[in-house]
């Protein structure tokens, strides 16, 4: 189980036995995913890279941390899927959309949206967690 | 468009025209979602609440910020969907799983997993962004 409780009121609760249904696929747990270690990032350009966290090769869906060390661009593209984004640091947006995202901001993008991702020079790297499902 | 660029190299790029395909549904942009303002949270128990960010009533999928002000419990349950989690603050886990999550940690849960969510007394509220797709 997870870390042992101290005085938390749930300390005597028992886990579910056989908690994964037959044929359930493995889960993923990754600590401190928005690392500054370049080795984790696949370069997209001189300033932009992606750290893959999870890839579903059957459905073409994924989660990654997108990072732009300074001003950055991900050329225009189109998503047939839903996209969930949570901004961890820095500043970014889409040329096509009215908002500008900074740390703590959430975005849901509906299937059928085209966009051009831009990262600003904000004094810190832009890091955003994306789940494209 | 998003905030005007200053000297970013992409400053002369033009947005895609008609960037949303016909019948594309609206997107969501929400700033600073992991608020401490109680009014945003639907109480699940004395210590645990959920701030809904996005709900798809057709597919029974959603994104929310789950918050436990101190030690907390979400009784055991089962997900037929995929779950993506990003820990914003505090400490939590599942009784059934080996890891303990703190700020910056990512979790992917495969469909077919049952679990009992527990939040620890860590000196700060547990806040985690979940997308259940």
PDB file of C-alpha atoms in Angstrom:
ATOM      1  CA  UNK A   1       0.000   0.000   0.000  1.00  0.00           C
ATOM      2  CA  UNK A   2       0.936   3.661  -0.024  1.00  0.00           C
ATOM      3  CA  UNK A   3       2.927   5.220   2.835  1.00  0.00           C
ATOM      4  CA  UNK A   4       1.741   4.035   6.252  1.00  0.00           C
ATOM      5  CA  UNK A   5      -0.646   6.411   7.998  1.00  0.00           C
ATOM      6  CA  UNK A   6       0.088   8.006  11.362  1.00  0.00           C
ATOM      7  CA  UNK A   7      -3.043   9.247  13.056  1.00  0.00           C
ATOM      8  CA  UNK A   8      -5.226   9.716   9.985  1.00  0.00           C
ATOM      9  CA  UNK A   9      -8.804   8.607  10.771  1.00  0.00           C
ATOM     10  CA  UNK A  10      -8.727   6.061   7.918  1.00  0.00           C
ATOM     11  CA  UNK A  11      -5.699   4.261   9.346  1.00  0.00           C
ATOM     12  CA  UNK A  12      -7.546   1.000  10.031  1.00  0.00           C
ATOM     13  CA  UNK A  13      -9.162   0.674   6.608  1.00  0.00           C
ATOM     14  CA  UNK A  14      -8.232  -2.368   4.583  1.00  0.00           C
ATOM     15  CA  UNK A  15      -7.427  -2.242   0.860  1.00  0.00           C
ATOM     16  CA  UNK A  16      -9.715  -3.887  -1.678  1.00  0.00           C
ATOM     17  CA  UNK A  17      -8.446  -7.372  -2.426  1.00  0.00           C
ATOM     18  CA  UNK A  18      -7.757  -8.167  -6.106  1.00  0.00           C
ATOM     19  CA  UNK A  19      -8.290  -4.510  -6.917  1.00  0.00           C
ATOM     20  CA  UNK A  20      -7.524  -4.866 -10.620  1.00  0.00           C
ATOM     21  CA  UNK A  21     -10.055  -6.571 -12.868  1.00  0.00           C
ATOM     22  CA  UNK A  22      -8.802  -9.385 -15.100  1.00  0.00           C
ATOM     23  CA  UNK A  23      -6.899  -7.983 -18.093  1.00  0.00           C
ATOM     24  CA  UNK A  24      -6.647  -4.491 -16.600  1.00  0.00           C
ATOM     25  CA  UNK A  25      -3.547  -2.877 -18.064  1.00  0.00           C
ATOM     26  CA  UNK A  26      -0.700  -1.576 -15.902  1.00  0.00           C
ATOM     27  CA  UNK A  27      -0.927   1.838 -14.312  1.00  0.00           C
ATOM     28  CA  UNK A  28       1.760   4.528 -14.393  1.00  0.00           C
ATOM     29  CA  UNK A  29       3.195   6.436 -11.454  1.00  0.00           C
ATOM     30  CA  UNK A  30       5.905   9.012 -12.161  1.00  0.00           C
ATOM     31  CA  UNK A  31       7.345  11.378  -9.586  1.00  0.00           C
ATOM     32  CA  UNK A  32       8.076  15.083 -10.249  1.00  0.00           C
ATOM     33  CA  UNK A  33       7.381  14.841 -13.947  1.00  0.00           C
ATOM     34  CA  UNK A  34       8.167  18.449 -14.930  1.00  0.00           C
ATOM     35  CA  UNK A  35      11.894  17.958 -14.480  1.00  0.00           C
ATOM     36  CA  UNK A  36      14.562  20.352 -15.765  1.00  0.00           C
ATOM     37  CA  UNK A  37      16.738  17.423 -16.827  1.00  0.00           C
ATOM     38  CA  UNK A  38      17.092  17.676 -20.613  1.00  0.00           C
ATOM     39  CA  UNK A  39      17.540  13.938 -20.993  1.00  0.00           C
ATOM     40  CA  UNK A  40      13.840  13.333 -20.435  1.00  0.00           C
ATOM     41  CA  UNK A  41      12.700  15.563 -23.297  1.00  0.00           C
ATOM     42  CA  UNK A  42      12.330  14.694 -26.956  1.00  0.00           C
ATOM     43  CA  UNK A  43      13.348  17.832 -28.872  1.00  0.00           C
ATOM     44  CA  UNK A  44      10.733  19.327 -31.182  1.00  0.00           C
ATOM     45  CA  UNK A  45      12.820  22.425 -31.944  1.00  0.00           C
ATOM     46  CA  UNK A  46      15.711  24.378 -30.444  1.00  0.00           C
ATOM     47  CA  UNK A  47      13.571  25.522 -27.528  1.00  0.00           C
ATOM     48  CA  UNK A  48      10.658  23.057 -27.314  1.00  0.00           C
ATOM     49  CA  UNK A  49      10.667  19.458 -26.137  1.00  0.00           C
ATOM     50  CA  UNK A  50       8.238  16.824 -24.905  1.00  0.00           C
ATOM     51  CA  UNK A  51       8.583  14.371 -22.047  1.00  0.00           C
ATOM     52  CA  UNK A  52       6.319  11.423 -22.810  1.00  0.00           C
ATOM     53  CA  UNK A  53       4.596  10.121 -19.681  1.00  0.00           C
ATOM     54  CA  UNK A  54       2.185   7.630 -21.175  1.00  0.00           C
ATOM     55  CA  UNK A  55       1.456   6.485 -24.725  1.00  0.00           C
ATOM     56  CA  UNK A  56      -1.435   4.329 -25.890  1.00  0.00           C
ATOM     57  CA  UNK A  57      -0.306   2.982 -29.242  1.00  0.00           C
ATOM     58  CA  UNK A  58      -3.663   1.363 -29.986  1.00  0.00           C
ATOM     59  CA  UNK A  59      -5.732   4.533 -29.669  1.00  0.00           C
ATOM     60  CA  UNK A  60      -3.060   7.125 -30.508  1.00  0.00           C
ATOM     61  CA  UNK A  61      -3.538   8.895 -27.197  1.00  0.00           C
ATOM     62  CA  UNK A  62      -0.863  10.156 -24.811  1.00  0.00           C
ATOM     63  CA  UNK A  63       0.176  12.288 -21.857  1.00  0.00           C
ATOM     64  CA  UNK A  64       3.299  14.420 -21.910  1.00  0.00           C
ATOM     65  CA  UNK A  65       4.963  17.412 -20.354  1.00  0.00           C
ATOM     66  CA  UNK A  66       5.590  20.006 -23.027  1.00  0.00           C
ATOM     67  CA  UNK A  67       8.447  22.333 -22.172  1.00  0.00           C
ATOM     68  CA  UNK A  68       9.694  25.516 -23.869  1.00  0.00           C
ATOM     69  CA  UNK A  69      12.913  26.765 -22.338  1.00  0.00           C
ATOM     70  CA  UNK A  70      12.253  30.248 -23.716  1.00  0.00           C
ATOM     71  CA  UNK A  71      10.081  31.557 -26.564  1.00  0.00           C
ATOM     72  CA  UNK A  72       8.769  28.555 -28.443  1.00  0.00           C
ATOM     73  CA  UNK A  73       6.464  27.375 -31.195  1.00  0.00           C
ATOM     74  CA  UNK A  74       4.621  24.159 -32.002  1.00  0.00           C
ATOM     75  CA  UNK A  75       3.484  24.574 -35.583  1.00  0.00           C
ATOM     76  CA  UNK A  76      -0.208  24.612 -36.305  1.00  0.00           C
ATOM     77  CA  UNK A  77      -1.966  21.321 -36.009  1.00  0.00           C
ATOM     78  CA  UNK A  78      -5.366  19.774 -35.542  1.00  0.00           C
ATOM     79  CA  UNK A  79      -6.666  17.391 -32.869  1.00  0.00           C
ATOM     80  CA  UNK A  80      -9.282  14.733 -33.568  1.00  0.00           C
ATOM     81  CA  UNK A  81      -9.165  13.970 -29.823  1.00  0.00           C
ATOM     82  CA  UNK A  82      -9.958  15.759 -26.628  1.00  0.00           C
ATOM     83  CA  UNK A  83      -7.038  17.567 -25.029  1.00  0.00           C
ATOM     84  CA  UNK A  84      -6.657  18.365 -21.319  1.00  0.00           C
ATOM     85  CA  UNK A  85      -3.924  20.809 -20.271  1.00  0.00           C
ATOM     86  CA  UNK A  86      -2.658  21.965 -16.884  1.00  0.00           C
ATOM     87  CA  UNK A  87      -0.059  24.729 -16.820  1.00  0.00           C
ATOM     88  CA  UNK A  88       2.804  24.122 -14.411  1.00  0.00           C
ATOM     89  CA  UNK A  89       5.003  27.159 -15.137  1.00  0.00           C
ATOM     90  CA  UNK A  90       5.669  29.879 -17.706  1.00  0.00           C
ATOM     91  CA  UNK A  91       3.257  31.423 -20.176  1.00  0.00           C
ATOM     92  CA  UNK A  92       1.690  30.076 -23.354  1.00  0.00           C
ATOM     93  CA  UNK A  93      -1.341  30.230 -25.600  1.00  0.00           C
ATOM     94  CA  UNK A  94      -2.714  29.489 -29.036  1.00  0.00           C
ATOM     95  CA  UNK A  95      -2.720  32.148 -31.735  1.00  0.00           C
ATOM     96  CA  UNK A  96      -6.333  31.180 -32.392  1.00  0.00           C
ATOM     97  CA  UNK A  97      -7.687  31.465 -28.853  1.00  0.00           C
ATOM     98  CA  UNK A  98      -8.352  34.472 -26.585  1.00  0.00           C
ATOM     99  CA  UNK A  99      -6.719  33.293 -23.332  1.00  0.00           C
ATOM    100  CA  UNK A 100      -3.097  33.260 -22.133  1.00  0.00           C
ATOM    101  CA  UNK A 101      -2.222  30.482 -19.718  1.00  0.00           C
ATOM    102  CA  UNK A 102       0.072  30.685 -16.684  1.00  0.00           C
ATOM    103  CA  UNK A 103       0.723  28.387 -13.714  1.00  0.00           C
ATOM    104  CA  UNK A 104      -2.399  26.742 -12.327  1.00  0.00           C
ATOM    105  CA  UNK A 105      -4.560  27.250 -15.433  1.00  0.00           C
ATOM    106  CA  UNK A 106      -6.673  24.439 -16.903  1.00  0.00           C
ATOM    107  CA  UNK A 107      -7.720  24.080 -20.540  1.00  0.00           C
ATOM    108  CA  UNK A 108     -10.066  21.617 -22.206  1.00  0.00           C
ATOM    109  CA  UNK A 109      -9.896  21.529 -25.992  1.00  0.00           C
ATOM    110  CA  UNK A 110     -12.757  19.951 -27.907  1.00  0.00           C
ATOM    111  CA  UNK A 111     -12.090  17.564 -30.789  1.00  0.00           C
ATOM    112  CA  UNK A 112     -12.064  19.516 -34.040  1.00  0.00           C
ATOM    113  CA  UNK A 113      -9.900  22.426 -32.976  1.00  0.00           C
ATOM    114  CA  UNK A 114      -6.881  23.579 -34.946  1.00  0.00           C
ATOM    115  CA  UNK A 115      -4.268  25.720 -33.266  1.00  0.00           C
ATOM    116  CA  UNK A 116      -0.738  27.118 -33.210  1.00  0.00           C
ATOM    117  CA  UNK A 117       0.944  26.798 -29.835  1.00  0.00           C
ATOM    118  CA  UNK A 118       3.182  29.661 -28.746  1.00  0.00           C
ATOM    119  CA  UNK A 119       5.282  30.008 -25.593  1.00  0.00           C
ATOM    120  CA  UNK A 120       6.341  33.406 -24.328  1.00  0.00           C
ATOM    121  CA  UNK A 121       9.590  34.607 -22.864  1.00  0.00           C
ATOM    122  CA  UNK A 122       8.328  34.802 -19.294  1.00  0.00           C
ATOM    123  CA  UNK A 123      11.516  34.454 -17.274  1.00  0.00           C
ATOM    124  CA  UNK A 124      10.906  30.767 -16.580  1.00  0.00           C
ATOM    125  CA  UNK A 125      10.429  27.671 -18.739  1.00  0.00           C
ATOM    126  CA  UNK A 126       6.933  26.993 -19.976  1.00  0.00           C
ATOM    127  CA  UNK A 127       5.877  23.563 -18.716  1.00  0.00           C
ATOM    128  CA  UNK A 128       2.426  22.158 -19.338  1.00  0.00           C
ATOM    129  CA  UNK A 129       0.981  18.713 -18.754  1.00  0.00           C
ATOM    130  CA  UNK A 130      -1.124  17.549 -21.705  1.00  0.00           C
ATOM    131  CA  UNK A 131      -3.381  14.522 -21.890  1.00  0.00           C
ATOM    132  CA  UNK A 132      -4.609  13.863 -25.405  1.00  0.00           C
ATOM    133  CA  UNK A 133      -7.352  11.249 -25.139  1.00  0.00           C
TER     134      UNK A 133
ATOM    135  CA  UNK B   1      -5.606  35.878 -29.957  1.00  0.00           C
ATOM    136  CA  UNK B   2      -3.641  35.307 -26.769  1.00  0.00           C
ATOM    137  CA  UNK B   3      -1.553  38.075 -25.182  1.00  0.00           C
ATOM    138  CA  UNK B   4       0.404  40.075 -27.772  1.00  0.00           C
ATOM    139  CA  UNK B   5       4.024  38.985 -28.191  1.00  0.00           C
ATOM    140  CA  UNK B   6       6.965  41.296 -27.553  1.00  0.00           C
ATOM    141  CA  UNK B   7      10.117  40.079 -29.222  1.00  0.00           C
ATOM    142  CA  UNK B   8       9.274  36.389 -29.451  1.00  0.00           C
ATOM    143  CA  UNK B   9      10.467  34.981 -32.797  1.00  0.00           C
ATOM    144  CA  UNK B  10       6.938  33.868 -33.704  1.00  0.00           C
ATOM    145  CA  UNK B  11       5.541  37.381 -33.389  1.00  0.00           C
ATOM    146  CA  UNK B  12       4.600  37.709 -37.073  1.00  0.00           C
ATOM    147  CA  UNK B  13       2.800  34.375 -37.370  1.00  0.00           C
ATOM    148  CA  UNK B  14      -0.852  34.541 -38.284  1.00  0.00           C
ATOM    149  CA  UNK B  15      -3.533  32.404 -36.608  1.00  0.00           C
ATOM    150  CA  UNK B  16      -5.350  29.692 -38.537  1.00  0.00           C
ATOM    151  CA  UNK B  17      -8.579  31.086 -39.921  1.00  0.00           C
ATOM    152  CA  UNK B  18     -11.766  29.224 -38.991  1.00  0.00           C
ATOM    153  CA  UNK B  19      -9.771  27.149 -36.554  1.00  0.00           C
ATOM    154  CA  UNK B  20     -12.712  25.181 -35.218  1.00  0.00           C
ATOM    155  CA  UNK B  21     -14.281  22.543 -37.432  1.00  0.00           C
ATOM    156  CA  UNK B  22     -18.059  22.687 -37.918  1.00  0.00           C
ATOM    157  CA  UNK B  23     -19.894  21.376 -34.839  1.00  0.00           C
ATOM    158  CA  UNK B  24     -16.752  21.459 -32.680  1.00  0.00           C
ATOM    159  CA  UNK B  25     -17.909  21.901 -29.108  1.00  0.00           C
ATOM    160  CA  UNK B  26     -16.766  24.823 -26.940  1.00  0.00           C
ATOM    161  CA  UNK B  27     -13.445  24.705 -25.167  1.00  0.00           C
ATOM    162  CA  UNK B  28     -12.831  25.523 -21.503  1.00  0.00           C
ATOM    163  CA  UNK B  29     -10.252  27.889 -20.076  1.00  0.00           C
ATOM    164  CA  UNK B  30     -10.135  28.317 -16.301  1.00  0.00           C
ATOM    165  CA  UNK B  31      -7.498  30.283 -14.430  1.00  0.00           C
ATOM    166  CA  UNK B  32      -5.862  29.126 -11.192  1.00  0.00           C
ATOM    167  CA  UNK B  33      -8.147  26.169 -10.736  1.00  0.00           C
ATOM    168  CA  UNK B  34      -6.798  24.845  -7.426  1.00  0.00           C
ATOM    169  CA  UNK B  35      -8.300  27.708  -5.457  1.00  0.00           C
ATOM    170  CA  UNK B  36      -8.661  27.765  -1.666  1.00  0.00           C
ATOM    171  CA  UNK B  37     -12.095  29.340  -1.981  1.00  0.00           C
ATOM    172  CA  UNK B  38     -14.563  26.849  -0.473  1.00  0.00           C
ATOM    173  CA  UNK B  39     -17.386  28.072  -2.678  1.00  0.00           C
ATOM    174  CA  UNK B  40     -15.950  26.259  -5.692  1.00  0.00           C
ATOM    175  CA  UNK B  41     -15.930  22.815  -4.070  1.00  0.00           C
ATOM    176  CA  UNK B  42     -18.754  20.304  -3.863  1.00  0.00           C
ATOM    177  CA  UNK B  43     -18.384  18.647  -0.448  1.00  0.00           C
ATOM    178  CA  UNK B  44     -17.900  14.860  -0.463  1.00  0.00           C
ATOM    179  CA  UNK B  45     -17.240  14.688   3.281  1.00  0.00           C
ATOM    180  CA  UNK B  46     -16.145  16.963   6.123  1.00  0.00           C
ATOM    181  CA  UNK B  47     -12.644  17.285   4.676  1.00  0.00           C
ATOM    182  CA  UNK B  48     -12.936  16.343   0.992  1.00  0.00           C
ATOM    183  CA  UNK B  49     -14.482  18.311  -1.867  1.00  0.00           C
ATOM    184  CA  UNK B  50     -14.406  18.439  -5.654  1.00  0.00           C
ATOM    185  CA  UNK B  51     -14.255  21.434  -7.941  1.00  0.00           C
ATOM    186  CA  UNK B  52     -15.751  20.385 -11.277  1.00  0.00           C
ATOM    187  CA  UNK B  53     -13.851  21.879 -14.218  1.00  0.00           C
ATOM    188  CA  UNK B  54     -15.484  20.077 -17.120  1.00  0.00           C
ATOM    189  CA  UNK B  55     -18.251  17.493 -17.377  1.00  0.00           C
ATOM    190  CA  UNK B  56     -19.257  15.491 -20.450  1.00  0.00           C
ATOM    191  CA  UNK B  57     -22.779  14.327 -19.685  1.00  0.00           C
ATOM    192  CA  UNK B  58     -22.970  12.152 -22.786  1.00  0.00           C
ATOM    193  CA  UNK B  59     -19.886  10.046 -22.049  1.00  0.00           C
ATOM    194  CA  UNK B  60     -19.851  10.344 -18.240  1.00  0.00           C
ATOM    195  CA  UNK B  61     -16.343  11.803 -18.274  1.00  0.00           C
ATOM    196  CA  UNK B  62     -15.025  14.776 -16.332  1.00  0.00           C
ATOM    197  CA  UNK B  63     -12.134  16.818 -14.975  1.00  0.00           C
ATOM    198  CA  UNK B  64     -12.038  18.124 -11.435  1.00  0.00           C
ATOM    199  CA  UNK B  65      -9.750  19.327  -8.697  1.00  0.00           C
ATOM    200  CA  UNK B  66     -10.075  17.041  -5.704  1.00  0.00           C
ATOM    201  CA  UNK B  67      -9.151  18.729  -2.449  1.00  0.00           C
ATOM    202  CA  UNK B  68      -8.715  17.339   1.069  1.00  0.00           C
ATOM    203  CA  UNK B  69      -8.194  20.084   3.616  1.00  0.00           C
ATOM    204  CA  UNK B  70      -6.593  17.593   5.997  1.00  0.00           C
ATOM    205  CA  UNK B  71      -6.749  13.801   6.317  1.00  0.00           C
ATOM    206  CA  UNK B  72      -9.413  12.592   3.899  1.00  0.00           C
ATOM    207  CA  UNK B  73     -11.048   9.559   2.354  1.00  0.00           C
ATOM    208  CA  UNK B  74     -12.920   8.835  -0.865  1.00  0.00           C
ATOM    209  CA  UNK B  75     -14.539   5.468  -0.293  1.00  0.00           C
ATOM    210  CA  UNK B  76     -13.519   2.581  -2.483  1.00  0.00           C
ATOM    211  CA  UNK B  77     -14.770   2.724  -6.027  1.00  0.00           C
ATOM    212  CA  UNK B  78     -14.105   1.342  -9.475  1.00  0.00           C
ATOM    213  CA  UNK B  79     -13.371   3.152 -12.764  1.00  0.00           C
ATOM    214  CA  UNK B  80     -14.514   1.818 -16.131  1.00  0.00           C
ATOM    215  CA  UNK B  81     -12.577   4.742 -17.657  1.00  0.00           C
ATOM    216  CA  UNK B  82      -8.997   5.891 -17.848  1.00  0.00           C
ATOM    217  CA  UNK B  83      -7.954   8.321 -15.124  1.00  0.00           C
ATOM    218  CA  UNK B  84      -5.152  10.890 -15.384  1.00  0.00           C
ATOM    219  CA  UNK B  85      -3.990  12.608 -12.186  1.00  0.00           C
ATOM    220  CA  UNK B  86      -1.532  15.412 -11.512  1.00  0.00           C
ATOM    221  CA  UNK B  87      -0.754  16.245  -7.899  1.00  0.00           C
ATOM    222  CA  UNK B  88      -0.682  19.973  -7.136  1.00  0.00           C
ATOM    223  CA  UNK B  89      -0.083  19.901  -3.372  1.00  0.00           C
ATOM    224  CA  UNK B  90      -0.297  17.689  -0.303  1.00  0.00           C
ATOM    225  CA  UNK B  91       0.028  13.927  -0.091  1.00  0.00           C
ATOM    226  CA  UNK B  92      -2.294  11.109  -1.149  1.00  0.00           C
ATOM    227  CA  UNK B  93      -2.463   7.542  -2.362  1.00  0.00           C
ATOM    228  CA  UNK B  94      -4.646   4.493  -2.803  1.00  0.00           C
ATOM    229  CA  UNK B  95      -4.706   1.782  -0.174  1.00  0.00           C
ATOM    230  CA  UNK B  96      -4.335  -0.699  -3.033  1.00  0.00           C
ATOM    231  CA  UNK B  97      -1.276   0.823  -4.732  1.00  0.00           C
ATOM    232  CA  UNK B  98       2.412   1.021  -3.727  1.00  0.00           C
ATOM    233  CA  UNK B  99       3.130   4.726  -4.417  1.00  0.00           C
ATOM    234  CA  UNK B 100       2.449   7.883  -2.401  1.00  0.00           C
ATOM    235  CA  UNK B 101       1.898  11.023  -4.477  1.00  0.00           C
ATOM    236  CA  UNK B 102       3.116  14.543  -3.698  1.00  0.00           C
ATOM    237  CA  UNK B 103       3.328  17.775  -5.725  1.00  0.00           C
ATOM    238  CA  UNK B 104       4.418  17.233  -9.330  1.00  0.00           C
ATOM    239  CA  UNK B 105       3.567  13.535  -9.500  1.00  0.00           C
ATOM    240  CA  UNK B 106       1.637  12.036 -12.415  1.00  0.00           C
ATOM    241  CA  UNK B 107      -0.552   8.938 -12.314  1.00  0.00           C
ATOM    242  CA  UNK B 108      -2.300   7.043 -15.095  1.00  0.00           C
ATOM    243  CA  UNK B 109      -4.914   4.548 -13.959  1.00  0.00           C
ATOM    244  CA  UNK B 110      -6.044   1.882 -16.383  1.00  0.00           C
ATOM    245  CA  UNK B 111      -9.733   1.057 -16.784  1.00  0.00           C
ATOM    246  CA  UNK B 112     -10.629  -1.804 -14.488  1.00  0.00           C
ATOM    247  CA  UNK B 113      -8.933  -0.597 -11.327  1.00  0.00           C
ATOM    248  CA  UNK B 114     -10.673  -0.403  -7.980  1.00  0.00           C
ATOM    249  CA  UNK B 115      -9.220   1.764  -5.235  1.00  0.00           C
ATOM    250  CA  UNK B 116      -9.681   3.619  -1.972  1.00  0.00           C
ATOM    251  CA  UNK B 117      -8.330   7.155  -2.061  1.00  0.00           C
ATOM    252  CA  UNK B 118      -6.689   8.439   1.094  1.00  0.00           C
ATOM    253  CA  UNK B 119      -5.229  11.881   1.816  1.00  0.00           C
ATOM    254  CA  UNK B 120      -2.618  12.358   4.513  1.00  0.00           C
ATOM    255  CA  UNK B 121      -2.171  15.115   7.071  1.00  0.00           C
ATOM    256  CA  UNK B 122       0.812  16.729   5.348  1.00  0.00           C
ATOM    257  CA  UNK B 123       0.641  20.311   6.603  1.00  0.00           C
ATOM    258  CA  UNK B 124      -1.039  21.567   3.439  1.00  0.00           C
ATOM    259  CA  UNK B 125      -4.254  20.725   1.600  1.00  0.00           C
ATOM    260  CA  UNK B 126      -4.120  17.818  -0.824  1.00  0.00           C
ATOM    261  CA  UNK B 127      -5.095  19.112  -4.267  1.00  0.00           C
ATOM    262  CA  UNK B 128      -5.031  16.907  -7.339  1.00  0.00           C
ATOM    263  CA  UNK B 129      -6.285  17.469 -10.861  1.00  0.00           C
ATOM    264  CA  UNK B 130      -8.136  14.432 -12.207  1.00  0.00           C
ATOM    265  CA  UNK B 131      -9.306  13.811 -15.749  1.00  0.00           C
ATOM    266  CA  UNK B 132     -11.550  10.771 -16.013  1.00  0.00           C
ATOM    267  CA  UNK B 133     -11.960  10.016 -19.704  1.00  0.00           C
TER     268      UNK B 133
END
